[in-house]
Amino acid sequence: MIYVWFLTCFWFSLSSGQQYYDETLCSSGTNKPGTRYTCRASRNPCETFLVYRVNNESRTIARISSLFSIDSDILVSINHNVSASSQVLETGHEVLVPALCSCSGEFSQANFTYRVTENAALSEIACGVFEGLVKSITLAEENHLAENDNVVAGSLLRVPLRCACPDDLSGGDEVKFLVTYPFVEGDDTLKLGEKFNVSSEEIWKANHMDPTPTVYPNTTVLVPLKDKPFINFNIPVSDPPAPQFLPTMPVEKRAKFSQLKKLYIAASVIGFSLILAVLLACGLYIKALKKFKAENFHSSTHRVSSLHSCSTPRSCPFSGPPTRSSTNSCLSPDFLVGIKYSICNYSMEELIRATKNFSQDARISSSVYRGVIDNGEVMIKQMKVEGTRRVIDVHSKINHVNVVKLHGVCYGEDDFSWSYLVFELPSSGSLRDCLSASSAALHWLRRTQIAFDIATGLHYLHHSVVPAYTHLNISSKNVYLTSTWRAKVAVFEQECESSTSPRGTVATKEDIFAFGVILLELVSGREAVNGEMLSESMRFLRGGCNEGGCFDQLRKFVDPCLKDDYPLAEALCLAVLAGSCVEDDPLHRPSMDDVLKVLARMV
Ligand SMILES: *[C@@H]1O[C@H](CO)[C@@H](O)[C@H](O)[C@H]1NC(C)=O
Ligand SMILES: *[C@@H]1O[C@H](CO)[C@@H](O)[C@H](O)[C@H]1NC(C)=O
Ligand SMILES: *[C@@H]1O[C@H](CO)[C@@H](O)[C@H](O)[C@H]1NC(C)=O
Ligand SMILES: *[C@@H]1O[C@H](CO)[C@@H](O)[C@H](O)[C@H]1NC(C)=O
Ligand SMILES: *[C@@H]1O[C@H](CO)[C@@H](O)[C@H](O)[C@H]1NC(C)=O
């Protein structure tokens, strides 16, 4: 399967002229696909355009024309919004610069030279003077310098700016130009599409991007154009485009619901005693779920393929990869993209102040610190820059009351120093600490609510995020409680599985297992150090418990802090649910959908 995928990918990259998007900063010292655009076009060399923004050093066309050694009349004629080369433009105004793009070995580049005006680091020239149109590592390579070298005033640098030529393999509507565009803060591919009057899909395709990608300032992207570029300056920088609804298709009704409903009715009609009824309903329900799972496993491929057909271009033009959720809705993900997502950029000084210089007292775990910023408590997670980008990418796609929010980021100086992510810190701390404190605060109602909250958060990650997100690291230590004892799941690491891969199926089941362990901890209060202790305690549930004796065992299992202040039937139900979540065979474990349905009846 994977082999075939690789082949397909390879074939695509050869035939369709896609380039990669390099999401790393222009000052980062790594070469990645997209750091320079690969030269494989048949129409090489080609004329192209670069987008350059007016800055403090060059506020007129005259200055820009001398930087790029281009006749200023040409610049004036190309840029429809300027009338004279001496006109002072606002900083940030985008100017189209024509360039000749040619191959130099493996990569294509637009050759320019730059006479250094004052002693500077290469990164200042790459990211500052040339605004990320070239990465500092490329400047270093082209001029045979070390990346951290400073260049002295007066020296002449060769500057190979990023550019690409279109292939003419595609028939009909062929792309004539690939304009190099550097992103700025607040940009996204939708806005970029409007600016150049191209669809965002075409931009994603030309740059090997996933649908609705997260993009970063100081990185470049290629805009595929069928005609000479014309920038629409009337795209508001901060206002998101109006959300668009696409017609939703009716949600497929599944036999499962009515079947289960009948089960409930049957169970409640058998009216021996209340406890017996609850016990039956609970046990039967979970058994029914298991049975349903086993039967349904084979039909799941069918479900996925029917979702595929939903995302064919005609009926659902903007659909991303299909999710495994039961919905067949064609609601555009663009609708969500319209809701702006932004995070703060913190300085190292702020974090040092917040954590009292990363003191031991501020340490929550090996890589997580507690701090105070703007009178609010935050968690500060230390990680490598690559990791931060993945986590930011995930958080840009999720926003849920039961998931700990990401406030901001502080990038390290380079790829080798630490970067930090700043998260909200719910005020009651971690669930584990709260359970270990054996306080009376966590009474039964709160525990079921917490279970429900965690399940809601995980359900959201499994079923509402595209591509489906599996946490793979959930435990009572990274579930946090607010002042009102509502739970939030922390997503610190990126673990994302394709929703359709067989591995993906198993990955969500790993979350279900971990959730089962948390349920056991909620019932027993004890910590699942290596799972042994709890699985032993669970044995009484597996070994069939139809005698009254099992209630005695259950009472011993339940957290002594709860005294006798809890409904025994509910405790049993939670324990049975936990038991099914920690089944050895992943396929026998329920899904978060199923879990939620059980818990929703308790809170
Ligand atoms: C640009 O110059 C203006 C004043 O001319 C100044 O206020 C502003 O801070 C400068 N911006 C940068 C990025 O240097
Ligand atoms: C560009 O020109 C148009 C009219 O052609 C005008 O409405 C717009 O404000 C101008 N934009 C800038 C940034 O100068
Ligand atoms: C640009 O420079 C590279 C080497 O730095 C050279 O191979 C290439 O021919 C140059 N292209 C043009 C169009 O001058
Ligand atoms: C990003 O680019 C801007 C200029 O466009 C520059 O001032 C800034 O230093 C760059 N940031 C980094 C982290 O390179
Ligand atoms: C935008 O592109 C479409 C075709 O893709 C064209 O019909 C339309 O006139 C263009 N709009 C502008 C303002 O150039």
XYZ file of C-alpha atoms and ligand atoms in Angstrom:
673
model
C 0.000 0.000 0.000
C 2.653 2.446 1.119
C 4.786 1.370 -1.802
C 2.057 2.202 -4.257
C 1.553 5.556 -2.598
C 5.219 6.379 -2.962
C 5.139 5.450 -6.606
C 2.099 7.607 -7.222
C 3.684 10.499 -5.399
C 6.865 10.186 -7.368
C 4.975 10.064 -10.596
C 3.002 13.146 -9.717
C 6.024 15.156 -8.797
C 7.591 14.285 -12.106
C 4.632 14.959 -14.270
C 2.670 17.822 -12.830
C 5.380 20.339 -12.106
C 4.502 20.713 -8.439
C 7.072 22.245 -6.177
C 7.300 21.803 -2.430
C 6.478 24.378 0.197
C 9.327 24.865 2.659
C 7.788 25.992 5.932
C 11.040 26.825 7.700
C 12.195 30.394 8.284
C 14.456 31.989 5.707
C 17.142 32.141 8.391
C 16.893 28.446 9.255
C 19.998 26.468 8.460
C 18.321 23.480 6.860
C 17.850 22.631 3.238
C 14.461 21.089 2.579
C 12.444 20.355 -0.512
C 11.285 23.833 -1.494
C 14.251 25.670 0.018
C 15.109 26.093 -3.651
C 12.723 25.153 -6.401
C 13.719 22.173 -8.453
C 14.617 22.798 -12.042
C 12.818 20.406 -14.319
C 10.757 22.599 -16.540
C 10.978 22.254 -20.257
C 10.344 25.958 -20.718
C 13.594 26.989 -19.168
C 14.790 29.736 -18.829
C 11.580 31.692 -18.405
C 10.445 35.166 -17.520
C 8.840 35.371 -14.138
C 7.897 37.782 -11.376
C 8.817 38.130 -7.724
C 6.799 40.002 -5.139
C 8.789 42.531 -3.142
C 7.345 44.690 -0.370
C 8.199 48.317 0.092
C 10.237 48.710 3.288
C 11.950 51.509 5.162
C 15.121 51.228 3.118
C 13.418 51.326 -0.252
C 10.251 53.360 -0.298
C 10.274 54.317 -3.960
C 10.349 52.397 -7.217
C 13.659 54.120 -7.924
C 15.238 52.468 -4.885
C 13.760 49.092 -5.691
C 14.916 49.345 -9.282
C 18.491 49.948 -8.171
C 18.348 47.042 -5.705
C 17.314 44.681 -8.500
C 19.183 46.529 -11.284
C 16.029 46.891 -13.338
C 14.981 49.912 -15.347
C 12.551 51.887 -13.205
C 10.265 52.596 -16.167
C 9.720 48.874 -16.546
C 8.753 48.588 -12.879
C 6.366 51.539 -13.178
C 4.701 50.028 -16.228
C 4.250 46.619 -14.619
C 2.907 47.915 -11.325
C -0.438 49.464 -12.063
C -0.730 51.258 -8.748
C 2.334 53.470 -9.113
C 2.573 56.436 -11.432
C 6.147 57.629 -11.032
C 9.399 56.108 -9.916
C 9.830 58.814 -7.302
C 6.413 58.284 -5.729
C 6.832 57.375 -2.058
C 4.935 54.180 -1.358
C 3.553 52.892 1.883
C 5.653 50.231 3.574
C 4.243 46.816 2.825
C 2.990 47.858 -0.623
C 3.603 44.897 -2.913
C 5.667 45.508 -6.010
C 6.050 43.049 -8.869
C 9.646 42.604 -9.939
C 10.313 40.898 -13.290
C 13.118 38.376 -13.373
C 14.695 35.785 -15.589
C 14.512 32.359 -14.044
C 17.083 29.816 -15.155
C 18.589 26.533 -14.072
C 21.776 26.339 -12.142
C 22.375 22.647 -11.773
C 19.529 21.013 -9.928
C 17.679 24.188 -9.019
C 16.199 27.157 -10.760
C 17.084 30.658 -9.648
C 16.855 34.311 -10.603
C 20.363 35.742 -10.563
C 20.909 39.098 -8.888
C 23.874 40.739 -7.253
C 23.962 42.820 -4.127
C 26.598 45.285 -3.015
C 26.631 45.057 0.769
C 26.005 48.496 2.266
C 27.007 47.821 5.848
C 28.508 44.883 7.715
C 25.724 42.356 8.144
C 24.933 38.718 8.770
C 23.807 36.676 5.788
C 20.426 36.157 7.413
C 19.877 39.918 7.577
C 20.454 40.135 3.850
C 18.346 37.085 3.015
C 15.437 37.775 5.386
C 15.736 41.556 5.683
C 16.960 43.071 2.416
C 15.538 40.303 0.220
C 12.550 39.606 2.479
C 12.842 35.841 2.441
C 12.945 35.534 -1.343
C 16.119 33.568 -0.669
C 17.185 31.552 2.381
C 20.417 32.470 4.098
C 21.725 28.952 3.576
C 21.326 29.388 -0.187
C 23.192 32.710 -0.050
C 25.969 30.983 1.851
C 26.173 28.130 -0.654
C 26.136 30.395 -3.694
C 28.928 32.568 -2.306
C 30.938 29.762 -0.721
C 30.558 31.231 2.734
C 29.711 29.656 6.059
C 26.169 30.292 7.121
C 27.067 32.294 10.205
C 29.611 34.448 8.387
C 29.238 38.187 8.406
C 29.817 40.011 5.196
C 31.632 43.315 5.177
C 30.401 46.511 3.609
C 31.390 46.864 -0.002
C 31.560 43.180 -0.877
C 29.530 41.895 -3.770
C 27.204 38.941 -3.192
C 25.579 36.734 -5.757
C 21.917 36.467 -4.823
C 19.998 33.511 -6.308
C 16.362 34.331 -5.592
C 13.810 31.552 -5.508
C 11.856 31.133 -8.705
C 10.414 28.409 -10.885
C 9.329 27.951 -14.455
C 6.061 26.239 -15.309
C 5.995 22.966 -17.206
C 4.035 22.836 -20.377
C 2.993 19.246 -19.959
C -0.484 20.204 -18.899
C -2.775 20.836 -21.810
C -5.407 23.535 -22.301
C -5.432 25.988 -19.394
C -1.762 26.112 -19.011
C 0.115 28.003 -16.366
C 2.252 30.770 -17.830
C 3.941 32.146 -14.731
C 4.860 30.927 -11.284
C 5.171 34.080 -9.239
C 7.333 33.859 -6.115
C 5.405 35.313 -3.208
C 6.765 35.754 0.340
C 4.113 35.343 3.043
C 3.669 37.983 5.704
C 1.916 37.728 9.029
C -1.846 37.393 8.619
C -1.568 35.858 5.158
C -3.158 32.651 4.047
C -3.606 30.863 0.754
C -7.227 31.979 0.405
C -6.300 35.644 0.592
C -3.391 35.045 -1.706
C -5.739 33.464 -4.231
C -8.011 36.496 -4.120
C -5.063 38.822 -4.498
C -4.010 37.154 -7.740
C -7.426 35.923 -8.872
C -6.537 32.219 -8.739
C -8.222 29.510 -6.729
C -6.517 28.379 -3.556
C -6.686 24.784 -4.854
C -4.394 25.725 -7.709
C -1.964 27.276 -5.239
C -2.066 24.175 -3.017
C -1.477 21.965 -6.002
C 1.423 23.985 -7.364
C 3.128 23.885 -3.971
C 2.443 20.336 -2.838
C 0.322 21.605 0.043
C -2.406 19.825 1.933
C -5.800 21.455 1.641
C -6.116 24.480 3.964
C -2.448 24.480 4.919
C -0.887 26.474 7.717
C 1.582 28.933 6.258
C 4.291 30.965 7.946
C 5.728 34.443 7.488
C 9.173 34.626 5.854
C 8.521 31.602 3.659
C 7.711 31.672 -0.031
C 5.060 30.084 -2.159
C 4.541 29.929 -5.917
C 1.395 31.447 -7.398
C 0.455 29.748 -10.677
C -0.913 32.278 -13.156
C -2.320 31.879 -16.627
C -1.647 35.492 -17.459
C 0.635 38.342 -16.417
C 0.216 39.038 -12.710
C -2.150 41.743 -11.578
C -2.317 42.337 -7.859
C -5.685 43.207 -6.404
C -4.790 45.677 -3.657
C -8.278 45.722 -2.249
C -7.963 42.477 -0.300
C -8.309 43.424 3.355
C -5.340 42.211 5.340
C -7.145 41.300 8.524
C -10.770 40.667 7.559
C -11.386 37.024 6.784
C -13.498 36.311 3.721
C -17.177 35.741 4.359
C -17.753 32.093 5.214
C -19.392 30.141 2.485
C -21.842 27.366 3.050
C -22.187 24.565 0.624
C -25.377 22.565 0.638
C -25.179 19.743 3.127
C -26.260 16.297 2.127
C -28.575 14.311 4.339
C -26.729 12.385 7.002
C -27.019 8.671 6.428
C -29.166 7.064 9.091
C -27.608 3.977 10.492
C -29.393 0.915 11.707
C -27.219 0.960 14.802
C -29.168 3.682 16.578
C -32.582 2.125 16.347
C -31.143 -1.257 17.235
C -29.619 0.155 20.390
C -32.732 2.065 21.265
C -34.678 -1.173 21.222
C -32.083 -2.657 23.499
C -32.526 0.132 26.003
C -36.263 -0.223 25.976
C -35.992 -3.954 26.400
C -33.609 -3.485 29.285
C -35.745 -0.995 31.127
C -38.910 -3.026 30.712
C -37.306 -5.861 32.623
C -38.155 -4.251 35.899
C -36.609 -6.359 38.658
C -34.721 -3.778 40.611
C -33.254 -0.504 39.527
C -29.707 -1.728 39.926
C -30.341 -4.853 37.938
C -31.839 -2.837 35.110
C -28.940 -0.419 34.972
C -26.508 -3.262 35.178
C -28.201 -5.060 32.329
C -28.464 -2.005 30.154
C -24.866 -1.178 30.727
C -23.548 -4.661 30.171
C -25.767 -5.381 27.197
C -25.032 -2.045 25.671
C -21.329 -2.539 25.784
C -21.690 -6.092 24.482
C -23.890 -4.851 21.684
C -21.323 -2.243 20.834
C -18.614 -4.857 20.652
C -20.739 -7.046 18.458
C -21.550 -4.114 16.284
C -17.861 -3.224 16.026
C -16.918 -6.705 14.949
C -19.624 -6.786 12.299
C -18.922 -3.307 11.173
C -15.220 -3.618 10.769
C -15.547 -5.153 7.355
C -18.045 -2.649 6.145
C -15.865 0.265 7.185
C -13.969 0.240 3.913
C -17.247 0.712 2.185
C -18.094 3.688 4.305
C -14.820 5.378 3.549
C -15.213 4.926 -0.159
C -18.674 6.394 -0.099
C -17.212 9.432 1.635
C -14.643 9.663 -1.096
C -17.341 10.102 -3.619
C -18.655 12.947 -1.524
C -15.433 14.820 -1.967
C -15.260 14.565 -5.718
C -14.731 18.002 -7.215
C -18.280 18.485 -8.455
C -20.297 17.926 -5.346
C -17.830 19.188 -2.801
C -15.092 21.266 -4.306
C -13.233 22.172 -1.147
C -13.481 18.950 0.808
C -10.309 17.761 2.424
C -9.484 14.103 2.952
C -12.488 12.159 4.200
C -12.871 11.619 7.899
C -14.117 8.455 9.456
C -16.972 10.313 11.080
C -20.449 9.277 10.193
C -21.272 12.531 8.514
C -21.629 12.776 4.784
C -21.817 16.520 4.933
C -20.107 18.522 2.268
C -19.695 21.581 4.458
C -16.626 23.285 3.116
C -13.519 23.313 5.316
C -12.996 26.787 3.854
C -15.843 27.847 6.045
C -13.679 27.090 9.059
C -10.623 28.649 7.492
C -12.530 31.904 7.392
C -12.396 31.969 11.174
C -9.102 33.577 11.824
C -6.496 31.757 13.823
C -3.575 33.603 15.253
C -1.147 33.088 18.075
C 1.139 35.453 19.922
C 4.838 35.734 19.421
C 6.527 35.842 22.829
C 10.052 37.064 23.380
C 12.577 35.059 25.344
C 12.694 37.873 27.927
C 8.979 37.495 28.578
C 9.365 33.765 29.165
C 12.371 34.239 31.408
C 10.375 36.737 33.452
C 7.332 34.457 33.471
C 9.237 31.438 34.767
C 11.684 33.276 37.039
C 14.510 32.263 34.717
C 13.147 28.736 34.225
C 13.617 27.994 37.910
C 13.139 24.552 39.413
C 10.034 25.810 41.222
C 8.447 26.618 37.893
C 9.041 23.162 36.508
C 5.940 20.988 36.065
C 7.659 18.134 34.258
C 10.951 17.618 32.477
C 10.110 19.948 29.598
C 7.104 21.886 30.887
C 7.229 25.013 33.029
C 4.591 27.003 34.815
C 4.645 30.757 34.415
C 2.628 33.929 34.670
C 2.151 36.177 31.647
C -0.214 39.161 31.762
C -1.556 37.975 35.126
C -2.641 34.664 33.627
C -1.100 31.299 34.433
C 0.451 29.526 31.480
C 2.279 26.311 30.721
C 5.473 26.668 28.746
C 6.601 23.640 26.812
C 10.173 23.415 25.618
C 10.779 21.763 22.257
C 12.720 21.848 19.021
C 11.587 24.270 16.368
C 10.408 21.509 14.011
C 8.173 20.143 16.749
C 6.649 23.548 17.410
C 5.640 23.918 13.797
C 3.822 20.607 13.860
C 2.006 21.454 17.087
C 1.056 24.898 15.779
C -0.220 23.250 12.645
C -2.466 20.947 14.672
C -3.720 23.752 16.907
C -4.494 25.897 13.885
C -7.010 23.217 12.947
C -8.534 22.596 16.361
C -10.391 24.761 18.774
C -12.440 23.088 21.453
C -13.432 23.905 24.990
C -12.093 20.506 26.101
C -8.666 20.981 24.552
C -6.000 23.107 26.259
C -5.506 26.259 24.167
C -2.242 27.286 22.554
C -1.570 30.967 23.266
C 1.701 31.525 21.493
C 5.214 30.620 20.601
C 8.735 31.802 21.172
C 11.138 30.622 18.494
C 14.715 29.830 19.356
C 17.468 31.734 17.604
C 18.164 28.894 15.203
C 17.184 25.296 14.530
C 19.444 24.018 17.274
C 18.295 26.101 20.208
C 15.072 25.472 22.100
C 11.787 26.954 21.107
C 8.836 27.299 23.471
C 5.100 26.919 23.142
C 2.860 28.778 25.555
C -0.417 27.104 26.559
C -3.183 28.119 28.914
C -2.896 26.505 32.347
C -6.303 25.530 33.720
C -6.249 26.626 37.332
C -6.883 23.366 39.171
C -3.856 21.683 37.624
C -3.550 18.173 36.270
C -6.176 15.511 36.875
C -3.510 13.218 38.313
C -2.514 15.783 40.938
C -6.150 16.391 41.820
C -6.839 12.670 42.249
C -3.686 12.150 44.286
C -4.541 15.042 46.577
C -7.465 12.894 47.816
C -9.545 15.965 48.367
C -13.284 15.805 48.731
C -13.618 18.276 45.890
C -13.638 15.568 43.244
C -17.009 14.111 44.162
C -18.759 11.587 41.983
C -20.719 14.004 39.813
C -17.549 15.885 38.984
C -15.768 12.668 38.053
C -18.426 11.637 35.569
C -18.395 15.152 34.165
C -14.611 14.955 33.788
C -14.909 11.619 31.993
C -17.485 13.155 29.687
C -15.297 16.202 29.006
C -12.251 14.104 28.132
C -14.362 11.895 25.887
C -15.808 14.973 24.176
C -12.326 16.374 23.572
C -11.049 13.072 22.175
C -14.170 12.575 20.100
C -13.545 15.979 18.570
C -9.937 15.099 17.762
C -10.878 11.726 16.305
C -13.909 12.714 14.317
C -13.989 16.444 13.652
C -10.412 17.248 12.718
C -9.144 16.724 9.172
C -7.010 14.711 8.953
C -8.132 12.828 12.061
C -5.890 13.505 14.994
C -4.901 10.760 17.371
C -3.381 11.863 20.628
C -1.417 8.693 21.468
C -0.164 10.161 24.722
C -3.285 10.730 26.757
C -3.040 10.155 30.500
C -4.327 11.698 33.697
C -1.112 13.745 33.720
C -1.970 15.680 30.584
C -5.600 16.241 31.355
C -6.086 19.559 33.145
C -8.967 20.829 35.254
C -10.377 24.327 35.323
C -11.517 26.166 38.437
C -14.991 24.705 37.878
C -13.633 21.157 37.509
C -14.144 20.891 33.800
C -11.501 18.877 31.972
C -9.259 19.885 29.083
C -6.936 17.590 27.168
C -3.448 18.926 26.439
C -2.104 18.415 22.914
C 1.623 18.988 23.240
C 3.001 16.705 20.562
C 1.918 16.153 17.037
C 0.728 12.664 16.230
C -1.331 12.593 13.145
C -2.422 9.557 11.262
C -4.130 9.409 7.967
C -7.715 8.596 8.774
C -8.008 5.889 6.172
C -4.839 3.941 6.861
C -5.152 0.672 8.741
C -2.620 2.048 11.190
C -4.943 5.002 11.755
C -7.657 2.657 12.888
C -5.375 1.163 15.462
C -4.058 4.559 16.544
C -7.484 5.811 17.636
C -7.916 2.547 19.526
C -4.743 3.353 21.429
C -6.427 6.537 22.589
C -9.469 4.513 23.615
C -7.265 2.250 25.706
C -5.621 5.218 27.382
C -9.044 6.713 28.004
C -10.116 3.453 29.662
C -7.143 3.723 31.992
C -8.173 7.274 32.922
C -11.696 6.026 33.656
C -10.246 3.416 35.998
C -8.215 6.106 37.701
C -11.332 8.253 38.072
C -13.195 5.376 39.711
C -10.365 4.101 41.872
C -8.378 7.287 42.428
C -5.245 5.208 42.096
C -2.517 5.870 39.578
C -1.972 3.432 36.742
C 1.773 3.251 37.048
C 2.288 0.427 34.623
C -1.239 -0.837 34.207
C -0.610 -3.977 36.282
C -2.377 -2.914 39.428
C -5.442 -1.724 37.615
C -5.791 -4.650 35.277
C -5.706 -6.950 38.296
C -8.443 -4.942 39.914
C -10.400 -5.289 36.731
C -10.293 -9.026 36.712
C -13.423 -9.294 38.801
C -15.333 -7.532 36.036
C -14.085 -9.816 33.328
C -14.704 -12.965 35.315
C -18.488 -12.523 34.970
C -20.150 -10.928 37.939
C -23.694 -12.100 38.292
C -23.502 -12.855 42.006
C -24.095 -10.072 44.507
C -20.459 -10.544 45.545
C -19.141 -8.382 42.783
C -20.555 -5.267 44.391
C -18.379 -5.868 47.414
C -15.366 -6.064 45.182
C -16.463 -2.949 43.359
C -16.822 -1.070 46.652
C -13.259 -2.009 47.510
C -12.101 -0.820 44.082
C -13.770 2.595 44.276
C -11.698 5.516 45.553
C -12.032 5.619 49.371
C -12.171 9.432 49.159
C -15.639 9.095 47.744
C -16.767 7.494 51.045
C -20.065 5.885 50.159
C -21.258 8.942 48.398
C -21.735 7.584 44.890
C -24.348 5.563 43.002
C -23.066 2.001 42.913
C -24.785 1.271 39.597
C -23.049 4.194 37.917
C -19.702 3.192 39.335
C -20.225 -0.286 37.936
C -21.237 1.145 34.579
C -18.103 3.284 34.424
C -15.956 0.317 35.404
C -17.575 -1.884 32.753
C -17.066 0.826 30.161
C -13.430 1.177 31.239
C -13.082 -2.595 30.993
C -14.237 -2.601 27.382
C -11.894 0.275 26.532
C -8.868 -1.633 27.797
C -9.700 -4.844 25.922
C -6.565 -6.475 24.564
C -7.916 -6.662 21.043
C -8.156 -3.100 19.688
C -11.067 -4.057 17.471
C -13.129 -4.995 20.502
C -12.707 -1.567 22.021
C -15.566 0.886 21.459
C -15.092 4.117 19.507
C -15.309 7.556 21.098
C -18.738 7.826 19.499
C -19.901 4.829 21.517
C -18.195 5.976 24.694
C -19.859 9.370 24.480
C -23.268 7.790 24.161
C -22.774 5.884 27.409
C -21.356 8.858 29.298
C -23.994 11.255 28.010
C -26.551 9.219 29.960
C -24.709 9.789 33.218
C -23.961 13.514 33.264
C 10.375 52.722 9.544
O 10.525 54.108 9.693
C 9.565 54.725 10.543
C 9.840 56.210 10.562
O 10.351 56.644 9.355
C 9.668 54.125 11.937
O 8.663 54.667 12.758
C 9.487 52.626 11.865
O 9.696 52.047 13.146
C 10.484 52.017 10.896
N 10.226 50.621 10.791
C 11.163 49.703 10.799
C 10.721 48.286 10.673
O 12.329 49.983 10.917
C -4.419 51.038 -5.954
O -5.186 51.661 -6.955
C -6.568 51.583 -6.761
C -7.252 52.238 -7.922
O -6.667 51.830 -9.108
C -6.957 52.229 -5.439
O -8.332 52.058 -5.191
C -6.179 51.604 -4.299
O -6.421 52.276 -3.082
C -4.704 51.617 -4.586
N -4.021 50.892 -3.561
C -2.888 51.262 -3.010
C -2.351 50.379 -1.956
O -2.308 52.258 -3.376
C 22.931 32.247 -12.786
O 24.055 31.879 -12.013
C 24.426 30.521 -12.117
C 25.638 30.291 -11.251
O 25.665 31.094 -10.176
C 24.737 30.147 -13.561
O 24.976 28.768 -13.648
C 23.568 30.503 -14.440
O 23.905 30.285 -15.801
C 23.189 31.964 -14.247
N 22.014 32.229 -15.054
C 21.956 33.227 -15.902
C 20.679 33.343 -16.683
O 22.850 34.028 -16.034
C 10.828 38.115 8.577
O 10.867 39.101 7.574
C 10.861 40.447 8.042
C 10.883 41.345 6.861
O 9.903 40.987 5.954
C 12.092 40.669 8.910
O 12.072 41.975 9.439
C 12.088 39.664 10.037
O 13.270 39.799 10.784
C 12.017 38.254 9.498
N 11.898 37.328 10.614
C 12.737 36.296 10.766
C 12.478 35.479 11.988
O 13.590 36.022 9.971
C -10.568 36.349 -12.485
O -10.443 35.141 -13.229
C -11.614 34.771 -13.927
C -11.324 33.469 -14.656
O -10.601 32.598 -13.903
C -12.046 35.848 -14.897
O -13.252 35.477 -15.497
C -12.207 37.159 -14.145
O -12.493 38.194 -15.049
C -10.959 37.481 -13.382
N -11.167 38.691 -12.606
C -10.334 39.729 -12.658
C -10.690 40.880 -11.775
O -9.353 39.762 -13.381
